[in-house]
Amino acid sequence: ALRMLRAVRFSCQLGFEIEPRTFEALGECSSLIAKLSRERVRDEIRLILLSRQPGRGIRLLAETSLLRFIFPDVDRMRGVPQPERFHPEGDVFEHTVKCLEYGSELCVDMEDEDRWILMMAVLLHDVGKPVTMTVSDRIRFNRHEKVGADIAESICRGLKMSRREIQRVRYLVSRHMIFKDVRRMRWSKLKRLVAEPDFHLLEVIHRVDRLASDGDLEDVEFIEEVKKKIREEGTKQKRLV
């Protein structure tokens, strides 16, 4: 069972194509992955997400049916439609794959632990969409970030991730929609937001979310201005004498 995951991992790390008969065998034997310990699964998923082609890795897991047994909640994102106005790239799964590709480019200089947390959160940031989708004036996913945070926590627990890792992934998933509100926030609230410990990762998630959809980075630019003003405030300390 471990060799099936490693076939996908090596393909991502080394950039080779899986031999057709081997690829077919992965699909036929995919259910055997359930016999592999969750720790082993976690370690291989980590290496896939930290590889040069994490999006391709998740796509290969889906095409071989391995994803259905490893991350059924992620597999359910396949075919879930999104409003074309905001997501011309396609369904929720296609959006997530693109986010992983952008995330891999933007986190190359991070420490491995931050990269791991970031890429897991990118993978799971929209995992709440399949169960929250409604159609009214358009397709909507109300509070998908809150529902997704619970699902993400459950997935991370299943992978035997540490409590700290789980908390960090949950934070990023639950807060990834916060940028739509930043222009309406009071200055004091903006300062608290920017001071949150993993805000630097939250920024990256929002950036890849936008790059993988409509490309609108205005909120990112707004936050950059906020951070600049906060730094300027810090250098203007009142004189004690």
Short mmCIF file of N, CA, C and O in Angstrom, two decimals, residues 72-149:
data_model
loop_
_atom_site.label_atom_id
_atom_site.label_comp_id
_atom_site.label_asym_id
_atom_site.label_seq_id
_atom_site.Cartn_x
_atom_site.Cartn_y
_atom_site.Cartn_z
N PRO A 72 -11.64 11.63 1.68
CA PRO A 72 -12.94 11.64 0.99
C PRO A 72 -13.57 13.03 0.93
O PRO A 72 -14.26 13.36 -0.05
N ASP A 73 -13.32 13.87 1.94
CA ASP A 73 -13.90 15.22 1.92
C ASP A 73 -13.26 16.09 0.84
O ASP A 73 -13.92 16.96 0.28
N VAL A 74 -12.00 15.86 0.55
CA VAL A 74 -11.33 16.58 -0.54
C VAL A 74 -11.82 16.03 -1.88
O VAL A 74 -12.08 16.79 -2.82
N ASP A 75 -11.98 14.73 -1.97
CA ASP A 75 -12.46 14.11 -3.21
C ASP A 75 -13.85 14.62 -3.58
O ASP A 75 -14.18 14.73 -4.77
N ARG A 76 -14.66 14.97 -2.58
CA ARG A 76 -16.02 15.46 -2.84
C ARG A 76 -16.03 16.84 -3.48
O ARG A 76 -17.06 17.29 -3.98
N MET A 77 -14.91 17.52 -3.48
CA MET A 77 -14.84 18.84 -4.12
C MET A 77 -14.86 18.72 -5.64
O MET A 77 -15.15 19.69 -6.34
N ARG A 78 -14.57 17.55 -6.15
CA ARG A 78 -14.56 17.34 -7.61
C ARG A 78 -15.98 17.49 -8.16
O ARG A 78 -16.92 16.86 -7.70
N GLY A 79 -16.11 18.35 -9.16
CA GLY A 79 -17.41 18.54 -9.79
C GLY A 79 -18.34 19.51 -9.09
O GLY A 79 -19.45 19.77 -9.58
N VAL A 80 -17.92 20.07 -7.95
CA VAL A 80 -18.76 21.05 -7.25
C VAL A 80 -18.59 22.39 -7.95
O VAL A 80 -17.51 22.97 -7.93
N PRO A 81 -19.66 22.91 -8.59
CA PRO A 81 -19.53 24.13 -9.40
C PRO A 81 -19.36 25.38 -8.54
O PRO A 81 -19.72 25.40 -7.36
N GLN A 82 -18.81 26.43 -9.16
CA GLN A 82 -18.64 27.72 -8.51
C GLN A 82 -19.12 28.82 -9.45
O GLN A 82 -19.17 28.62 -10.67
N PRO A 83 -19.48 29.99 -8.91
CA PRO A 83 -19.91 31.08 -9.79
C PRO A 83 -18.80 31.47 -10.76
O PRO A 83 -17.69 31.79 -10.33
N GLU A 84 -19.07 31.43 -12.04
CA GLU A 84 -18.04 31.68 -13.04
C GLU A 84 -17.48 33.10 -12.93
O GLU A 84 -16.30 33.33 -13.23
N ARG A 85 -18.29 34.01 -12.46
CA ARG A 85 -17.84 35.40 -12.31
C ARG A 85 -16.64 35.50 -11.37
O ARG A 85 -15.70 36.27 -11.60
N PHE A 86 -16.68 34.73 -10.30
CA PHE A 86 -15.60 34.77 -9.31
C PHE A 86 -14.57 33.65 -9.50
O PHE A 86 -13.43 33.77 -9.04
N HIS A 87 -15.00 32.57 -10.15
CA HIS A 87 -14.11 31.41 -10.31
C HIS A 87 -14.14 30.89 -11.75
O HIS A 87 -14.69 29.80 -12.02
N PRO A 88 -13.53 31.64 -12.66
CA PRO A 88 -13.49 31.18 -14.06
C PRO A 88 -12.65 29.93 -14.26
O PRO A 88 -12.72 29.29 -15.31
N GLU A 89 -11.84 29.56 -13.23
CA GLU A 89 -10.94 28.41 -13.36
C GLU A 89 -11.67 27.08 -13.30
O GLU A 89 -11.11 26.05 -13.70
N GLY A 90 -12.91 27.06 -12.79
CA GLY A 90 -13.64 25.80 -12.75
C GLY A 90 -14.19 25.44 -11.38
O GLY A 90 -14.45 26.31 -10.56
N ASP A 91 -14.34 24.14 -11.14
CA ASP A 91 -14.98 23.68 -9.90
C ASP A 91 -14.05 23.84 -8.69
O ASP A 91 -12.91 24.29 -8.81
N VAL A 92 -14.55 23.44 -7.53
CA VAL A 92 -13.81 23.64 -6.28
C VAL A 92 -12.50 22.86 -6.30
O VAL A 92 -11.47 23.35 -5.81
N PHE A 93 -12.51 21.67 -6.86
CA PHE A 93 -11.29 20.86 -6.91
C PHE A 93 -10.24 21.51 -7.81
O PHE A 93 -9.05 21.60 -7.43
N GLU A 94 -10.65 21.98 -8.99
CA GLU A 94 -9.71 22.63 -9.89
C GLU A 94 -9.12 23.88 -9.25
O GLU A 94 -7.93 24.17 -9.40
N HIS A 95 -9.95 24.62 -8.55
CA HIS A 95 -9.48 25.81 -7.83
C HIS A 95 -8.43 25.42 -6.80
O HIS A 95 -7.39 26.09 -6.68
N THR A 96 -8.68 24.36 -6.05
CA THR A 96 -7.75 23.92 -5.01
C THR A 96 -6.42 23.49 -5.60
O THR A 96 -5.35 23.81 -5.07
N VAL A 97 -6.45 22.77 -6.71
CA VAL A 97 -5.22 22.34 -7.38
C VAL A 97 -4.40 23.56 -7.80
O VAL A 97 -3.17 23.60 -7.60
N LYS A 98 -5.06 24.57 -8.35
CA LYS A 98 -4.36 25.78 -8.76
C LYS A 98 -3.78 26.52 -7.55
O LYS A 98 -2.68 27.07 -7.61
N CYS A 99 -4.54 26.54 -6.46
CA CYS A 99 -4.04 27.17 -5.23
C CYS A 99 -2.77 26.49 -4.75
O CYS A 99 -1.82 27.15 -4.31
N LEU A 100 -2.74 25.16 -4.82
CA LEU A 100 -1.55 24.42 -4.41
C LEU A 100 -0.36 24.77 -5.29
O LEU A 100 0.77 24.90 -4.80
N GLU A 101 -0.59 24.94 -6.57
CA GLU A 101 0.49 25.28 -7.48
C GLU A 101 1.07 26.66 -7.13
O GLU A 101 2.29 26.83 -7.07
N TYR A 102 0.19 27.64 -6.91
CA TYR A 102 0.65 28.98 -6.53
C TYR A 102 1.30 28.96 -5.15
O TYR A 102 2.31 29.62 -4.91
N GLY A 103 0.72 28.20 -4.23
CA GLY A 103 1.26 28.11 -2.88
C GLY A 103 2.67 27.57 -2.88
O GLY A 103 3.54 28.06 -2.13
N SER A 104 2.93 26.58 -3.71
CA SER A 104 4.26 26.00 -3.81
C SER A 104 5.29 27.04 -4.25
O SER A 104 6.42 27.06 -3.77
N GLU A 105 4.88 27.94 -5.14
CA GLU A 105 5.79 28.98 -5.63
C GLU A 105 6.06 30.04 -4.57
O GLU A 105 7.18 30.57 -4.48
N LEU A 106 5.05 30.34 -3.76
CA LEU A 106 5.16 31.46 -2.82
C LEU A 106 5.78 31.07 -1.48
O LEU A 106 6.10 31.95 -0.68
N CYS A 107 5.93 29.77 -1.22
CA CYS A 107 6.43 29.38 0.10
C CYS A 107 7.82 28.74 0.06
O CYS A 107 8.25 28.11 1.03
N VAL A 108 8.52 28.90 -1.06
CA VAL A 108 9.81 28.22 -1.21
C VAL A 108 10.85 28.67 -0.17
O VAL A 108 11.74 27.90 0.19
N ASP A 109 10.73 29.90 0.31
CA ASP A 109 11.73 30.40 1.26
C ASP A 109 11.31 30.20 2.73
O ASP A 109 12.04 30.61 3.64
N MET A 110 10.16 29.58 2.95
CA MET A 110 9.70 29.34 4.32
C MET A 110 10.40 28.13 4.93
O MET A 110 10.90 27.25 4.22
N GLU A 111 10.40 28.09 6.24
CA GLU A 111 10.85 26.89 6.93
C GLU A 111 9.88 25.75 6.66
O GLU A 111 8.68 25.98 6.44
N ASP A 112 10.38 24.51 6.71
CA ASP A 112 9.56 23.35 6.36
C ASP A 112 8.28 23.27 7.17
O ASP A 112 7.22 22.90 6.64
N GLU A 113 8.34 23.60 8.46
CA GLU A 113 7.15 23.48 9.30
C GLU A 113 6.05 24.44 8.86
O GLU A 113 4.88 24.07 8.77
N ASP A 114 6.44 25.68 8.55
CA ASP A 114 5.46 26.66 8.06
C ASP A 114 4.92 26.24 6.70
O ASP A 114 3.73 26.40 6.42
N ARG A 115 5.79 25.72 5.85
CA ARG A 115 5.35 25.27 4.52
C ARG A 115 4.33 24.14 4.65
O ARG A 115 3.33 24.10 3.93
N TRP A 116 4.59 23.20 5.55
CA TRP A 116 3.68 22.07 5.78
C TRP A 116 2.31 22.56 6.23
O TRP A 116 1.27 22.14 5.69
N ILE A 117 2.30 23.45 7.21
CA ILE A 117 1.03 23.98 7.72
C ILE A 117 0.30 24.75 6.62
O ILE A 117 -0.91 24.58 6.42
N LEU A 118 1.04 25.59 5.91
CA LEU A 118 0.43 26.39 4.85
C LEU A 118 -0.19 25.50 3.77
O LEU A 118 -1.35 25.69 3.38
N MET A 119 0.56 24.50 3.29
CA MET A 119 0.07 23.68 2.19
C MET A 119 -1.10 22.79 2.61
O MET A 119 -2.01 22.53 1.81
N MET A 120 -1.10 22.32 3.85
CA MET A 120 -2.27 21.58 4.34
C MET A 120 -3.49 22.48 4.38
O MET A 120 -4.60 22.09 4.00
N ALA A 121 -3.30 23.72 4.83
CA ALA A 121 -4.42 24.66 4.90
C ALA A 121 -4.90 25.04 3.50
O ALA A 121 -6.11 25.20 3.28
N VAL A 122 -3.98 25.18 2.56
CA VAL A 122 -4.37 25.46 1.18
C VAL A 122 -5.20 24.30 0.63
O VAL A 122 -6.24 24.50 0.00
N LEU A 123 -4.74 23.08 0.88
CA LEU A 123 -5.48 21.90 0.42
C LEU A 123 -6.90 21.87 0.99
O LEU A 123 -7.85 21.49 0.30
N LEU A 124 -7.04 22.30 2.24
CA LEU A 124 -8.32 22.14 2.94
C LEU A 124 -9.14 23.43 3.06
O LEU A 124 -10.22 23.40 3.65
N HIS A 125 -8.67 24.54 2.51
CA HIS A 125 -9.34 25.82 2.78
C HIS A 125 -10.78 25.86 2.29
O HIS A 125 -11.62 26.54 2.87
N ASP A 126 -11.10 25.11 1.23
CA ASP A 126 -12.47 25.10 0.71
C ASP A 126 -13.16 23.76 0.92
O ASP A 126 -14.15 23.45 0.24
N VAL A 127 -12.67 22.97 1.86
CA VAL A 127 -13.24 21.64 2.07
C VAL A 127 -14.68 21.71 2.57
O VAL A 127 -15.43 20.72 2.47
N GLY A 128 -15.10 22.85 3.07
CA GLY A 128 -16.48 23.01 3.54
C GLY A 128 -17.47 23.35 2.44
O GLY A 128 -18.69 23.36 2.66
N LYS A 129 -16.99 23.62 1.24
CA LYS A 129 -17.90 24.04 0.17
C LYS A 129 -18.90 22.97 -0.29
O LYS A 129 -20.08 23.28 -0.50
N PRO A 130 -18.48 21.71 -0.47
CA PRO A 130 -19.47 20.73 -0.94
C PRO A 130 -20.69 20.59 -0.03
O PRO A 130 -21.80 20.35 -0.52
N VAL A 131 -20.51 20.75 1.27
CA VAL A 131 -21.64 20.55 2.20
C VAL A 131 -22.39 21.85 2.50
O VAL A 131 -23.42 21.80 3.17
N THR A 132 -21.91 22.99 2.01
CA THR A 132 -22.60 24.26 2.27
C THR A 132 -23.17 24.88 1.01
O THR A 132 -23.76 25.95 1.06
N MET A 133 -22.99 24.22 -0.13
CA MET A 133 -23.44 24.82 -1.39
C MET A 133 -24.96 24.98 -1.44
O MET A 133 -25.71 24.05 -1.15
N THR A 134 -25.40 26.18 -1.78
CA THR A 134 -26.81 26.47 -2.03
C THR A 134 -26.91 27.28 -3.31
O THR A 134 -25.93 27.89 -3.75
N VAL A 135 -28.09 27.28 -3.91
CA VAL A 135 -28.31 28.07 -5.12
C VAL A 135 -29.51 28.99 -4.88
O VAL A 135 -30.62 28.51 -4.64
N SER A 136 -29.28 30.29 -4.90
CA SER A 136 -30.35 31.27 -4.75
C SER A 136 -30.25 32.22 -5.94
O SER A 136 -30.59 31.85 -7.05
N ASP A 137 -29.74 33.44 -5.70
CA ASP A 137 -29.48 34.34 -6.82
C ASP A 137 -28.29 33.83 -7.63
O ASP A 137 -28.15 34.13 -8.82
N ARG A 138 -27.41 33.08 -6.97
CA ARG A 138 -26.28 32.42 -7.60
C ARG A 138 -25.82 31.30 -6.68
O ARG A 138 -26.39 31.11 -5.61
N ILE A 139 -24.81 30.58 -7.10
CA ILE A 139 -24.23 29.54 -6.23
C ILE A 139 -23.55 30.23 -5.05
O ILE A 139 -22.77 31.16 -5.22
N ARG A 140 -23.86 29.77 -3.86
CA ARG A 140 -23.25 30.35 -2.65
C ARG A 140 -22.75 29.24 -1.73
O ARG A 140 -23.27 28.11 -1.76
N PHE A 141 -21.76 29.61 -0.91
CA PHE A 141 -21.18 28.68 0.07
C PHE A 141 -21.11 29.39 1.42
O PHE A 141 -20.03 29.62 1.96
N ASN A 142 -22.27 29.74 1.96
CA ASN A 142 -22.32 30.52 3.19
C ASN A 142 -21.64 29.80 4.36
O ASN A 142 -21.90 28.64 4.62
N ARG A 143 -20.74 30.53 5.03
CA ARG A 143 -20.02 30.04 6.21
C ARG A 143 -19.21 28.77 5.92
O ARG A 143 -18.94 27.97 6.82
N HIS A 144 -18.80 28.60 4.69
CA HIS A 144 -18.03 27.39 4.37
C HIS A 144 -16.70 27.35 5.11
O HIS A 144 -16.18 26.27 5.39
N GLU A 145 -16.17 28.52 5.46
CA GLU A 145 -14.90 28.53 6.18
C GLU A 145 -15.05 27.99 7.60
O GLU A 145 -14.12 27.37 8.13
N LYS A 146 -16.20 28.24 8.22
CA LYS A 146 -16.45 27.74 9.58
C LYS A 146 -16.70 26.23 9.56
O LYS A 146 -16.14 25.48 10.37
N VAL A 147 -17.53 25.79 8.63
CA VAL A 147 -17.78 24.35 8.48
C VAL A 147 -16.49 23.64 8.07
O VAL A 147 -16.15 22.57 8.59
N GLY A 148 -15.75 24.27 7.16
CA GLY A 148 -14.50 23.68 6.69
C GLY A 148 -13.46 23.54 7.79
O GLY A 148 -12.67 22.58 7.78
N ALA A 149 -13.46 24.48 8.74
CA ALA A 149 -12.49 24.40 9.85
C ALA A 149 -12.72 23.15 10.68
O ALA A 149 -11.76 22.49 11.11
#
